[in-house]
Amino acid sequence: QVYLVESGGGLVQAGGSLRLSCAASRDTVCISAMAWYRQAPGKERELVALITNNGSPNYADSVKGRFTISRDNVKNTLYLQMNSLKPEDTAVYYCNSNTNRSLWFCQDLSNDYWGQGTQVTVSS
């Protein structure tokens, strides 16, 4: 089992910054890509940013140029630096990890894992 715990959310003014963190329960080679998702009230959960095990990032168009995803594989921690925040960024942000099933000893794990979420609220 992989347990993910997010932190760093809060209330900020438009144009401000926050850094989210996601700590995994253990350092495991079974974790490959990691990602941040978000879900606003009444909307579907959407992918915000994804990073491969080697550190290659991908971003949703809505956050490109403002958000930066990174990871520390030694600490087994995922980060999301959010700058120039907008009210439309308001959502619960969720950490996600993907399992590398090409490794035989990882195949007993679920395909992916989710954190409990952390609230980000951006005021006008």
PDB file of C-alpha atoms in Angstrom:
ATOM      1  CA  GLN A   1       0.000   0.000   0.000  1.00  0.00           C
ATOM      2  CA  VAL A   2       1.083   3.568  -0.770  1.00  0.00           C
ATOM      3  CA  TYR A   3      -0.309   6.381   1.369  1.00  0.00           C
ATOM      4  CA  LEU A   4      -0.178   9.970   0.115  1.00  0.00           C
ATOM      5  CA  VAL A   5      -0.702  13.020   2.330  1.00  0.00           C
ATOM      6  CA  GLU A   6      -1.062  16.523   0.868  1.00  0.00           C
ATOM      7  CA  SER A   7      -0.315  19.764   2.682  1.00  0.00           C
ATOM      8  CA  GLY A   8       0.231  23.451   1.943  1.00  0.00           C
ATOM      9  CA  GLY A   9      -3.222  24.546   0.899  1.00  0.00           C
ATOM     10  CA  GLY A  10      -4.878  27.670   2.215  1.00  0.00           C
ATOM     11  CA  LEU A  11      -6.471  31.014   1.420  1.00  0.00           C
ATOM     12  CA  VAL A  12      -4.556  33.499  -0.727  1.00  0.00           C
ATOM     13  CA  GLN A  13      -5.321  36.614  -2.725  1.00  0.00           C
ATOM     14  CA  ALA A  14      -5.298  36.624  -6.503  1.00  0.00           C
ATOM     15  CA  GLY A  15      -1.756  36.972  -7.762  1.00  0.00           C
ATOM     16  CA  GLY A  16      -0.322  35.243  -4.722  1.00  0.00           C
ATOM     17  CA  SER A  17       1.576  31.985  -4.405  1.00  0.00           C
ATOM     18  CA  LEU A  18       1.317  28.665  -2.604  1.00  0.00           C
ATOM     19  CA  ARG A  19       3.412  25.524  -2.556  1.00  0.00           C
ATOM     20  CA  LEU A  20       1.704  22.185  -2.127  1.00  0.00           C
ATOM     21  CA  SER A  21       3.493  19.103  -0.869  1.00  0.00           C
ATOM     22  CA  CYS A  22       2.602  15.431  -1.090  1.00  0.00           C
ATOM     23  CA  ALA A  23       4.482  12.971   1.090  1.00  0.00           C
ATOM     24  CA  ALA A  24       4.359   9.258   0.361  1.00  0.00           C
ATOM     25  CA  SER A  25       4.267   6.729   3.164  1.00  0.00           C
ATOM     26  CA  ARG A  26       7.481   5.117   2.048  1.00  0.00           C
ATOM     27  CA  ASP A  27      10.192   5.417  -0.531  1.00  0.00           C
ATOM     28  CA  THR A  28       9.276   2.863  -3.151  1.00  0.00           C
ATOM     29  CA  VAL A  29      10.699   2.067  -6.541  1.00  0.00           C
ATOM     30  CA  CYS A  30       7.182   1.030  -7.529  1.00  0.00           C
ATOM     31  CA  ILE A  31       6.070   4.665  -7.911  1.00  0.00           C
ATOM     32  CA  SER A  32       6.611   5.956 -11.419  1.00  0.00           C
ATOM     33  CA  ALA A  33       4.757   9.085 -12.554  1.00  0.00           C
ATOM     34  CA  MET A  34       3.130  11.393 -10.023  1.00  0.00           C
ATOM     35  CA  ALA A  35       0.550  14.078 -10.627  1.00  0.00           C
ATOM     36  CA  TRP A  36      -1.599  16.805  -9.166  1.00  0.00           C
ATOM     37  CA  TYR A  37      -5.323  16.872  -9.861  1.00  0.00           C
ATOM     38  CA  ARG A  38      -7.913  19.360  -8.711  1.00  0.00           C
ATOM     39  CA  GLN A  39     -11.658  19.394  -8.324  1.00  0.00           C
ATOM     40  CA  ALA A  40     -13.795  22.496  -7.949  1.00  0.00           C
ATOM     41  CA  PRO A  41     -17.367  22.326  -6.605  1.00  0.00           C
ATOM     42  CA  GLY A  42     -19.723  20.952  -9.233  1.00  0.00           C
ATOM     43  CA  LYS A  43     -16.913  20.121 -11.642  1.00  0.00           C
ATOM     44  CA  GLU A  44     -15.071  16.989 -12.685  1.00  0.00           C
ATOM     45  CA  ARG A  45     -11.659  16.218 -11.312  1.00  0.00           C
ATOM     46  CA  GLU A  46      -9.039  17.440 -13.772  1.00  0.00           C
ATOM     47  CA  LEU A  47      -5.343  16.838 -14.289  1.00  0.00           C
ATOM     48  CA  VAL A  48      -3.248  19.876 -13.380  1.00  0.00           C
ATOM     49  CA  ALA A  49       0.309  18.641 -13.803  1.00  0.00           C
ATOM     50  CA  LEU A  50       2.172  15.366 -14.160  1.00  0.00           C
ATOM     51  CA  ILE A  51       5.813  14.472 -13.685  1.00  0.00           C
ATOM     52  CA  THR A  52       7.591  11.277 -14.703  1.00  0.00           C
ATOM     53  CA  ASN A  53       9.982   9.384 -12.490  1.00  0.00           C
ATOM     54  CA  ASN A  54      12.836  11.052 -14.341  1.00  0.00           C
ATOM     55  CA  GLY A  55      11.444  14.526 -13.769  1.00  0.00           C
ATOM     56  CA  SER A  56       9.833  15.321 -17.114  1.00  0.00           C
ATOM     57  CA  PRO A  57       6.780  17.560 -16.506  1.00  0.00           C
ATOM     58  CA  ASN A  58       3.493  18.082 -18.310  1.00  0.00           C
ATOM     59  CA  TYR A  59       0.939  20.792 -17.556  1.00  0.00           C
ATOM     60  CA  ALA A  60      -2.637  21.618 -18.271  1.00  0.00           C
ATOM     61  CA  ASP A  61      -2.926  24.642 -20.539  1.00  0.00           C
ATOM     62  CA  SER A  62      -4.747  26.553 -17.815  1.00  0.00           C
ATOM     63  CA  VAL A  63      -1.739  26.481 -15.472  1.00  0.00           C
ATOM     64  CA  LYS A  64       1.185  26.414 -17.886  1.00  0.00           C
ATOM     65  CA  GLY A  65       3.666  29.154 -17.088  1.00  0.00           C
ATOM     66  CA  ARG A  66       2.241  29.671 -13.597  1.00  0.00           C
ATOM     67  CA  PHE A  67       2.619  26.288 -11.878  1.00  0.00           C
ATOM     68  CA  THR A  68       5.718  24.139 -11.509  1.00  0.00           C
ATOM     69  CA  ILE A  69       5.613  20.468 -10.568  1.00  0.00           C
ATOM     70  CA  SER A  70       8.676  18.825  -9.069  1.00  0.00           C
ATOM     71  CA  ARG A  71       9.620  15.790  -7.033  1.00  0.00           C
ATOM     72  CA  ASP A  72      12.262  14.683  -4.585  1.00  0.00           C
ATOM     73  CA  ASN A  73      12.722  10.964  -5.109  1.00  0.00           C
ATOM     74  CA  VAL A  74      14.966  10.651  -2.064  1.00  0.00           C
ATOM     75  CA  LYS A  75      12.274  12.071   0.223  1.00  0.00           C
ATOM     76  CA  ASN A  76       9.546  10.509  -1.929  1.00  0.00           C
ATOM     77  CA  THR A  77       7.757  13.858  -1.966  1.00  0.00           C
ATOM     78  CA  LEU A  78       5.862  15.649  -4.720  1.00  0.00           C
ATOM     79  CA  TYR A  79       5.544  19.443  -4.928  1.00  0.00           C
ATOM     80  CA  LEU A  80       3.441  21.949  -6.791  1.00  0.00           C
ATOM     81  CA  GLN A  81       4.616  25.559  -6.800  1.00  0.00           C
ATOM     82  CA  MET A  82       1.668  27.764  -7.716  1.00  0.00           C
ATOM     83  CA  ASN A  83       2.319  31.365  -8.727  1.00  0.00           C
ATOM     84  CA  SER A  84       0.066  34.100 -10.096  1.00  0.00           C
ATOM     85  CA  LEU A  85      -2.945  32.363  -8.623  1.00  0.00           C
ATOM     86  CA  LYS A  86      -6.375  33.147 -10.010  1.00  0.00           C
ATOM     87  CA  PRO A  87      -9.826  32.702  -8.454  1.00  0.00           C
ATOM     88  CA  GLU A  88     -10.501  29.945 -10.987  1.00  0.00           C
ATOM     89  CA  ASP A  89      -7.671  27.953  -9.395  1.00  0.00           C
ATOM     90  CA  THR A  90      -9.866  27.483  -6.323  1.00  0.00           C
ATOM     91  CA  ALA A  91     -10.344  23.754  -5.796  1.00  0.00           C
ATOM     92  CA  VAL A  92      -9.382  20.772  -3.707  1.00  0.00           C
ATOM     93  CA  TYR A  93      -6.006  19.595  -4.945  1.00  0.00           C
ATOM     94  CA  TYR A  94      -5.201  15.888  -4.917  1.00  0.00           C
ATOM     95  CA  CYS A  95      -1.898  14.085  -5.150  1.00  0.00           C
ATOM     96  CA  ASN A  96      -1.736  10.983  -7.327  1.00  0.00           C
ATOM     97  CA  SER A  97       0.899   8.319  -7.856  1.00  0.00           C
ATOM     98  CA  ASN A  98       1.105   5.748 -10.628  1.00  0.00           C
ATOM     99  CA  THR A  99       2.475   2.254 -10.142  1.00  0.00           C
ATOM    100  CA  ASN A 100       5.184   0.912 -12.413  1.00  0.00           C
ATOM    101  CA  ARG A 101       3.701  -2.470 -13.206  1.00  0.00           C
ATOM    102  CA  SER A 102       6.576  -3.439 -15.473  1.00  0.00           C
ATOM    103  CA  LEU A 103       8.412  -4.421 -12.283  1.00  0.00           C
ATOM    104  CA  TRP A 104       7.172  -7.817 -11.180  1.00  0.00           C
ATOM    105  CA  PHE A 105       7.494  -7.066  -7.466  1.00  0.00           C
ATOM    106  CA  CYS A 106       5.232  -4.011  -7.865  1.00  0.00           C
ATOM    107  CA  GLN A 107       2.307  -5.860  -9.381  1.00  0.00           C
ATOM    108  CA  ASP A 108       0.661  -6.531  -6.013  1.00  0.00           C
ATOM    109  CA  LEU A 109      -0.038  -2.786  -5.678  1.00  0.00           C
ATOM    110  CA  SER A 110      -2.965  -0.844  -7.059  1.00  0.00           C
ATOM    111  CA  ASN A 111      -2.484   0.879 -10.392  1.00  0.00           C
ATOM    112  CA  ASP A 112      -2.551   4.268  -8.689  1.00  0.00           C
ATOM    113  CA  TYR A 113      -3.064   5.944  -5.315  1.00  0.00           C
ATOM    114  CA  TRP A 114      -4.703   9.177  -4.167  1.00  0.00           C
ATOM    115  CA  GLY A 115      -4.143  11.560  -1.307  1.00  0.00           C
ATOM    116  CA  GLN A 116      -6.945  12.999   0.817  1.00  0.00           C
ATOM    117  CA  GLY A 117      -6.832  16.425  -0.820  1.00  0.00           C
ATOM    118  CA  THR A 118      -5.937  19.926   0.333  1.00  0.00           C
ATOM    119  CA  GLN A 119      -8.118  23.001  -0.157  1.00  0.00           C
ATOM    120  CA  VAL A 120      -6.821  25.958  -2.153  1.00  0.00           C
ATOM    121  CA  THR A 121      -8.958  29.098  -2.132  1.00  0.00           C
ATOM    122  CA  VAL A 122      -8.009  32.172  -4.162  1.00  0.00           C
ATOM    123  CA  SER A 123      -9.906  35.357  -3.391  1.00  0.00           C
ATOM    124  CA  SER A 124     -10.489  38.297  -5.727  1.00  0.00           C
TER     125      SER A 124
END
